[in-house]
């Protein structure tokens, strides 16, 4: 039987293969046995499906990448207690980031062609590798087993776009078997998330992305500038982005649940957020929390420890701009991703200033009406940021 190339969770046949492959694993878990050899087989099978046919070179790049990261993480674990610990730490973080950096930069030198090192999911695998090095330095990961690391790195349900799990949580579940009642609870949650994901991605995501979006995009281009059609595009694209990505995330989490893993959720009603900071605690949560824990908090600690800025507020604002610029650049080295990052950093800094102002002026009203107004305002501001993120303004104003 020949398996064609398929993008994860993108077409019905993928789910047929997925459910058939997971059935023996589910039976084993039901009877209290985690068949690790079969789990490894299913992982290889679905990685093969993802990189079959014309995408074979991405599969080769993945193999080289895994070898490189095992070498980098393993060497750091061995050398982490040597002299010049800080220099060694930064060196190995850079080495872990190197393949991702090459894949992001090389298209500029290849006339826009994808990097030979690039493959589906390289960003999320890199986040896992950097996380390992940082937690080894902190003493939170005290043992390193390269097979366990590969199992974590190549966990196929979340390999392409997350959610981004944490090694210690994943390792704990991988080395234990749930009770029958606990596994049935996993299955119940998995079935709910699977059907909710089908509604999000293949019904609502399709409606907003394939039906409405081309219409408002065409009208916006015909009008040639700021128009009501462009406003419509902004809201339609925002809905499409949410339902498509949230649907994918639900599929990844559901698949993990069927395999007996409780990976973190990625979305928690983000459009009811009353402010931008709350929004980022609800939107693409695993990515937000990863950047918060491994970039922002560590940068803040370094700035405050070295007393780079006298004011904690200034240090915090610098941290926000660094954080969101990195997030923007991670999405791509284009002006609209960078502006998107600056926009969110500015908004969060202003939000913090507003919170400090409210604390000094307790007479300001705070009730259900002001909360609803804040939710509505945040929603519109976020949708505008997604218009920037979409790159459609680049098409509309610069490539006419």
Coordinates of C-alpha atoms in Angstrom, one line a residue:
X1 CA 0.0 0.0 0.0
X2 CA 1.4 3.4 -1.0
X3 CA 0.7 6.4 1.1
X4 CA 0.5 9.8 -0.7
X5 CA 2.0 13.0 0.6
X6 CA -0.6 14.7 2.9
X7 CA -0.3 17.8 5.0
X8 CA -1.3 17.0 8.6
X9 CA -5.1 17.4 9.3
X10 CA -5.7 19.0 5.9
X11 CA -7.9 16.4 4.2
X12 CA -10.4 13.7 5.2
X13 CA -8.2 10.8 4.1
X14 CA -5.5 11.8 6.6
X15 CA -8.1 11.3 9.4
X16 CA -9.0 7.8 8.0
X17 CA -5.3 6.8 8.2
X18 CA -4.9 8.4 11.5
X19 CA -7.8 6.7 13.3
X20 CA -6.9 3.3 11.8
X21 CA -3.3 3.7 13.0
X22 CA -4.3 4.9 16.5
X23 CA -6.8 2.1 17.1
X24 CA -4.3 -0.6 18.3
X25 CA -2.6 2.0 20.5
X26 CA -6.0 3.0 22.0
X27 CA -6.8 -0.7 22.7
X28 CA -3.5 -1.1 24.5
X29 CA -4.0 2.0 26.6
X30 CA -7.5 0.8 27.4
X31 CA -6.0 -2.3 28.9
X32 CA -3.3 -0.4 30.7
X33 CA -0.4 -0.9 28.3
X34 CA 1.5 1.8 26.4
X35 CA 3.0 0.1 23.4
X36 CA 6.0 2.3 22.9
X37 CA 7.3 0.3 19.9
X38 CA 4.0 0.8 18.1
X39 CA 3.9 4.5 19.0
X40 CA 7.3 4.8 17.4
X41 CA 6.1 3.0 14.3
X42 CA 3.1 5.3 14.0
X43 CA 5.3 8.3 14.4
X44 CA 7.6 7.1 11.6
X45 CA 4.6 6.3 9.4
X46 CA 3.0 9.7 9.7
X47 CA 6.3 11.5 9.3
X48 CA 6.7 9.6 6.1
X49 CA 3.2 10.6 4.9
X50 CA 4.1 14.2 5.7
X51 CA 7.3 14.1 3.6
X52 CA 6.4 11.6 0.9
X53 CA 6.8 12.2 -2.9
X54 CA 8.2 15.6 -3.9
X55 CA 8.8 16.5 -0.3
X56 CA 11.4 13.8 0.3
X57 CA 14.1 16.4 0.6
X58 CA 12.3 17.9 3.6
X59 CA 12.3 14.4 5.2
X60 CA 16.1 14.2 4.7
X61 CA 16.5 17.7 6.2
X62 CA 14.4 16.5 9.2
X63 CA 16.8 13.5 9.7
X64 CA 19.8 15.8 9.5
X65 CA 18.2 18.3 11.9
X66 CA 17.3 15.6 14.5
X67 CA 20.9 14.4 14.4
X68 CA 22.2 17.9 14.8
X69 CA 19.9 18.7 17.8
X70 CA 20.7 15.5 19.5
X71 CA 24.4 16.3 19.2
X72 CA 23.9 19.9 20.4
X73 CA 21.7 19.0 23.4
X74 CA 23.7 16.0 24.4
X75 CA 27.0 18.0 24.3
X76 CA 25.5 20.8 26.3
X77 CA 24.3 18.3 29.0
X78 CA 27.9 17.0 29.2
X79 CA 29.6 20.4 29.2
X80 CA 27.0 22.5 31.2
X81 CA 29.0 22.2 34.5
X82 CA 32.3 23.3 33.0
X83 CA 34.0 26.7 33.5
X84 CA 32.5 29.7 31.6
X85 CA 29.0 28.2 32.0
X86 CA 27.3 31.4 30.7
X87 CA 29.4 31.4 27.5
X88 CA 28.8 27.7 27.0
X89 CA 25.1 28.2 27.5
X90 CA 24.8 31.0 24.9
X91 CA 27.0 29.1 22.4
X92 CA 24.7 26.1 22.5
X93 CA 21.5 28.1 22.4
X94 CA 22.9 29.7 19.2
X95 CA 23.9 26.3 17.8
X96 CA 20.3 25.0 18.5
X97 CA 18.9 28.1 16.8
X98 CA 21.3 27.8 13.8
X99 CA 19.2 25.6 11.5
X100 CA 16.1 27.7 12.0
X101 CA 18.1 30.9 11.3
X102 CA 19.5 29.4 8.1
X103 CA 16.1 28.3 7.0
X104 CA 14.7 31.8 7.6
X105 CA 17.6 33.8 5.9
X106 CA 18.6 31.5 3.0
X107 CA 15.5 32.3 0.8
X108 CA 16.9 35.9 0.4
X109 CA 20.0 34.3 -1.2
X110 CA 18.0 31.8 -3.3
X111 CA 15.6 34.1 -5.2
X112 CA 12.8 33.3 -2.8
X113 CA 13.2 29.5 -3.0
X114 CA 12.8 27.6 0.3
X115 CA 15.9 26.7 2.2
X116 CA 17.3 23.2 1.7
X117 CA 17.3 23.0 5.6
X118 CA 13.7 24.0 5.9
X119 CA 10.9 21.5 6.6
X120 CA 7.4 21.4 8.0
X121 CA 7.6 22.2 11.7
X122 CA 11.2 23.3 12.0
X123 CA 10.2 26.3 14.2
X124 CA 8.3 24.2 16.8
X125 CA 11.1 21.6 17.0
X126 CA 13.6 24.3 17.5
X127 CA 11.5 25.8 20.4
X128 CA 11.6 22.3 22.0
X129 CA 15.4 22.1 21.6
X130 CA 16.1 25.5 23.0
X131 CA 13.7 24.8 25.9
X132 CA 15.8 21.6 26.7
X133 CA 19.0 23.6 26.9
X134 CA 17.5 26.3 29.1
X135 CA 15.9 23.9 31.5
X136 CA 19.2 21.8 31.7
X137 CA 21.0 25.0 32.7
X138 CA 18.4 25.8 35.3
X139 CA 18.8 22.3 36.8
X140 CA 15.1 21.4 36.0
X141 CA 16.2 18.6 33.6
X142 CA 18.6 16.4 35.5
X143 CA 18.9 13.4 33.1
X144 CA 19.3 13.2 29.4
X145 CA 18.4 10.2 27.3
X146 CA 18.7 10.8 23.6
X147 CA 15.9 8.3 22.7
X148 CA 13.5 10.1 25.1
X149 CA 14.5 13.4 23.7
X150 CA 13.8 12.2 20.1
X151 CA 10.4 10.9 21.2
X152 CA 9.6 14.3 22.6
X153 CA 11.1 16.2 19.6
X154 CA 9.2 14.1 17.0
X155 CA 5.8 13.7 18.7
X156 CA 4.0 13.7 15.4
X157 CA 0.5 15.1 16.4
X158 CA 2.1 18.5 17.2
X159 CA 5.1 18.5 15.0
X160 CA 4.0 20.9 12.3
X161 CA 2.4 23.8 14.3
X162 CA 2.3 22.9 18.0
X163 CA 1.0 23.2 20.6
X164 CA 4.4 23.5 22.1
X165 CA 4.7 21.1 25.0
X166 CA 7.2 21.0 27.9
X167 CA 9.7 18.1 28.1
X168 CA 9.2 17.4 31.8
X169 CA 5.4 17.2 31.5
X170 CA 5.6 15.1 28.3
X171 CA 8.3 12.7 29.7
X172 CA 6.2 12.1 32.9
X173 CA 3.2 11.0 30.8
X174 CA 5.3 9.0 28.4
X175 CA 6.7 6.9 31.2
X176 CA 3.4 6.1 32.9
X177 CA 0.2 4.4 31.9
X178 CA -3.2 6.0 32.9
X179 CA -5.9 4.0 34.5
X180 CA -8.8 2.8 32.3
X181 CA -11.0 5.6 33.7
X182 CA -8.4 8.2 33.1
X183 CA -7.8 7.0 29.5
X184 CA -11.6 7.0 28.8
X185 CA -11.6 10.6 30.0
X186 CA -8.9 11.3 27.5
X187 CA -10.9 9.7 24.8
X188 CA -14.0 11.6 25.7
X189 CA -12.1 14.9 25.5
X190 CA -10.4 13.8 22.3
X191 CA -13.7 13.0 20.6
X192 CA -15.1 16.4 21.7
X193 CA -12.1 18.2 20.4
X194 CA -12.0 16.3 17.2
X195 CA -15.6 17.2 16.2
X196 CA -15.1 20.8 17.4
X197 CA -12.0 20.9 15.2
X198 CA -14.0 19.6 12.2
X199 CA -16.6 22.4 12.8
X200 CA -13.9 25.1 13.1
X201 CA -11.6 24.1 10.3
X202 CA -13.7 22.5 7.7
X203 CA -17.0 24.4 8.1
X204 CA -16.3 27.8 9.7
X205 CA -12.7 28.1 8.5
X206 CA -13.7 27.0 5.0
X207 CA -16.6 29.5 4.9
X208 CA -14.5 32.5 6.0
X209 CA -11.4 31.5 4.1
X210 CA -12.6 30.0 0.9
X211 CA -16.0 31.6 0.4
X212 CA -16.0 35.1 1.9
X213 CA -12.3 36.0 1.9
X214 CA -11.8 35.9 -2.0
X215 CA -14.9 38.1 -2.3
X216 CA -13.8 40.8 0.0
X217 CA -10.2 40.6 -1.2
X218 CA -11.4 41.1 -4.8
X219 CA -13.6 44.1 -3.8
X220 CA -10.7 45.6 -1.8
X221 CA -8.4 45.4 -4.8
X222 CA -11.0 46.8 -7.2
X223 CA -11.5 49.8 -4.8
X224 CA -7.7 50.2 -4.7
X225 CA -7.3 51.6 -1.2
X226 CA -9.1 52.2 2.1
X227 CA -12.7 51.1 1.8
X228 CA -15.5 49.2 3.5
X229 CA -14.4 46.1 1.5
X230 CA -11.0 46.4 3.2
X231 CA -12.7 46.6 6.6
X232 CA -14.7 43.5 5.6
X233 CA -11.4 41.8 4.7
X234 CA -10.0 42.6 8.1
X235 CA -12.8 40.9 10.0
X236 CA -13.2 38.0 7.6
X237 CA -9.5 37.2 7.6
X238 CA -9.4 37.4 11.4
X239 CA -12.2 34.9 11.7
X240 CA -10.6 32.6 9.1
X241 CA -7.2 32.8 10.9
X242 CA -8.8 31.9 14.2
X243 CA -11.0 29.0 13.1
X244 CA -8.4 27.5 10.8
X245 CA -5.6 27.6 13.4
X246 CA -7.8 26.7 16.4
X247 CA -9.3 23.9 14.4
X248 CA -5.8 22.5 13.6
X249 CA -4.8 22.9 17.2
X250 CA -7.9 20.9 18.3
X251 CA -7.0 18.1 15.9
X252 CA -3.4 18.0 17.3
X253 CA -4.7 17.9 20.9
X254 CA -7.4 15.3 20.1
X255 CA -4.8 13.0 18.5
X256 CA -2.6 13.5 21.6
X257 CA -5.5 12.6 23.8
X258 CA -6.2 9.4 21.9
X259 CA -2.5 8.5 22.5
X260 CA -2.8 9.1 26.2
X261 CA -1.1 12.6 26.3
X262 CA -2.7 15.7 27.7
X263 CA -0.8 18.4 25.8
X264 CA -1.6 22.0 26.6
X265 CA -4.5 23.8 24.8
X266 CA -3.7 26.6 22.4
X267 CA -6.8 28.8 22.4
X268 CA -9.2 29.8 25.2
X269 CA -11.9 32.2 23.9
X270 CA -9.4 34.9 22.9
X271 CA -12.0 37.3 21.5
X272 CA -13.5 37.9 24.9
X273 CA -10.3 39.4 26.2
X274 CA -10.7 42.8 27.9
X275 CA -7.2 43.9 27.1
X276 CA -4.2 42.9 24.9
X277 CA -2.3 41.2 27.6
X278 CA -5.2 39.0 28.4
X279 CA -5.6 38.3 24.7
X280 CA -2.0 36.9 24.6
X281 CA -2.9 34.7 27.6
X282 CA -5.7 33.2 25.5
X283 CA -4.3 33.2 21.9
X284 CA -1.8 30.6 20.7
X285 CA -1.1 30.1 24.3
X286 CA 1.7 27.6 24.1
X287 CA 3.7 30.0 21.9
X288 CA 2.9 33.0 24.0
X289 CA 3.9 31.2 27.2
X290 CA 7.1 29.8 25.6
X291 CA 8.2 33.3 24.6
X292 CA 7.2 34.7 28.0
X293 CA 9.1 32.0 30.0
X294 CA 12.2 31.6 27.8
X295 CA 12.6 35.0 26.3
X296 CA 10.9 37.8 28.2
X297 CA 11.4 36.6 31.8
X298 CA 15.0 35.7 31.2
X299 CA 15.7 39.0 29.5
X300 CA 14.0 40.9 32.3
X301 CA 16.1 39.0 34.9
X302 CA 19.3 39.9 33.1
X303 CA 18.4 43.6 32.7
X304 CA 17.4 44.0 36.3
X305 CA 20.4 42.0 37.6
X306 CA 22.9 44.0 35.6
X307 CA 20.9 47.2 36.4
X308 CA 20.9 48.2 32.7
X309 CA 17.9 50.5 33.4
X310 CA 17.1 52.2 36.7
X311 CA 13.4 51.9 36.0
X312 CA 11.6 48.6 36.1
X313 CA 9.0 50.1 33.8
X314 CA 11.6 51.0 31.1
X315 CA 13.1 47.5 31.4
X316 CA 9.7 46.0 31.0
X317 CA 8.9 48.0 27.9
X318 CA 12.3 47.1 26.4
X319 CA 11.5 43.5 27.1
X320 CA 8.1 43.8 25.4
X321 CA 9.6 45.3 22.2
X322 CA 12.3 42.7 22.1
X323 CA 9.8 39.9 22.6
X324 CA 7.3 41.0 19.9
X325 CA 10.0 42.0 17.4
X326 CA 11.4 38.5 17.8
X327 CA 7.9 37.0 17.3
X328 CA 7.4 39.2 14.2
X329 CA 10.8 38.2 12.7
X330 CA 10.1 34.6 13.5
X331 CA 7.0 34.7 11.3
X332 CA 9.1 36.2 8.5
X333 CA 11.6 38.8 7.5
X334 CA 9.1 41.2 5.9
X335 CA 8.0 44.6 6.9
X336 CA 4.4 43.7 7.8
X337 CA 5.5 41.0 10.3
X338 CA 7.9 43.5 12.0
X339 CA 5.2 46.2 12.1
X340 CA 2.8 43.6 13.5
X341 CA 5.3 43.0 16.3
X342 CA 5.9 46.7 17.0
X343 CA 2.1 47.3 17.0
X344 CA 1.5 44.6 19.8
X345 CA 4.6 45.7 21.8
X346 CA 3.3 49.3 21.7
X347 CA -0.2 48.3 22.7
X348 CA 1.0 46.2 25.7
X349 CA 3.2 49.1 26.9
X350 CA 0.3 51.5 26.7
X351 CA -2.0 48.9 28.4
X352 CA 0.5 48.7 31.3
X353 CA 0.6 52.5 31.5
X354 CA -3.2 52.6 31.6
X355 CA -3.3 50.0 34.4
X356 CA -0.9 52.1 36.4
X357 CA -3.0 55.2 35.7
X358 CA -6.2 53.4 36.9
X359 CA -4.5 52.4 40.2
X360 CA -3.7 56.0 40.9
X361 CA -7.2 57.1 40.0
X362 CA -9.6 54.7 41.7
X363 CA -12.5 57.0 41.0
X364 CA -12.6 55.8 37.4
X365 CA -15.6 53.6 36.6
X366 CA -15.2 49.9 36.5
X367 CA -18.3 47.9 35.8
X368 CA -19.9 45.5 33.3
X369 CA -20.3 48.3 30.8
X370 CA -16.7 49.3 30.9
X371 CA -15.7 45.7 30.7
X372 CA -17.8 45.1 27.6
X373 CA -16.4 48.3 26.0
X374 CA -12.9 47.0 26.7
X375 CA -13.7 43.6 25.1
X376 CA -15.2 45.3 22.0
X377 CA -12.2 47.6 21.7
X378 CA -9.7 44.8 22.1
X379 CA -11.4 42.7 19.5
X380 CA -11.3 45.5 16.9
X381 CA -7.6 46.3 17.7
X382 CA -6.7 42.7 17.4
X383 CA -8.5 42.4 14.1
X384 CA -6.5 45.4 12.8
X385 CA -3.3 43.7 13.8
X386 CA -4.3 40.6 11.9
X387 CA -4.9 42.8 8.8
X388 CA -1.2 43.9 9.2
X389 CA -0.2 40.3 9.7
X390 CA -2.0 39.0 6.6
X391 CA 0.3 40.9 4.3
X392 CA -2.8 42.0 2.3
X393 CA -1.9 45.7 2.6
X394 CA 1.4 44.9 0.9
X395 CA -0.5 43.5 -2.0
X396 CA -3.1 46.3 -2.0
X397 CA -0.8 49.3 -1.8
X398 CA 2.6 48.2 -3.1
X399 CA 2.0 45.6 -5.7
X400 CA -0.9 47.1 -7.6

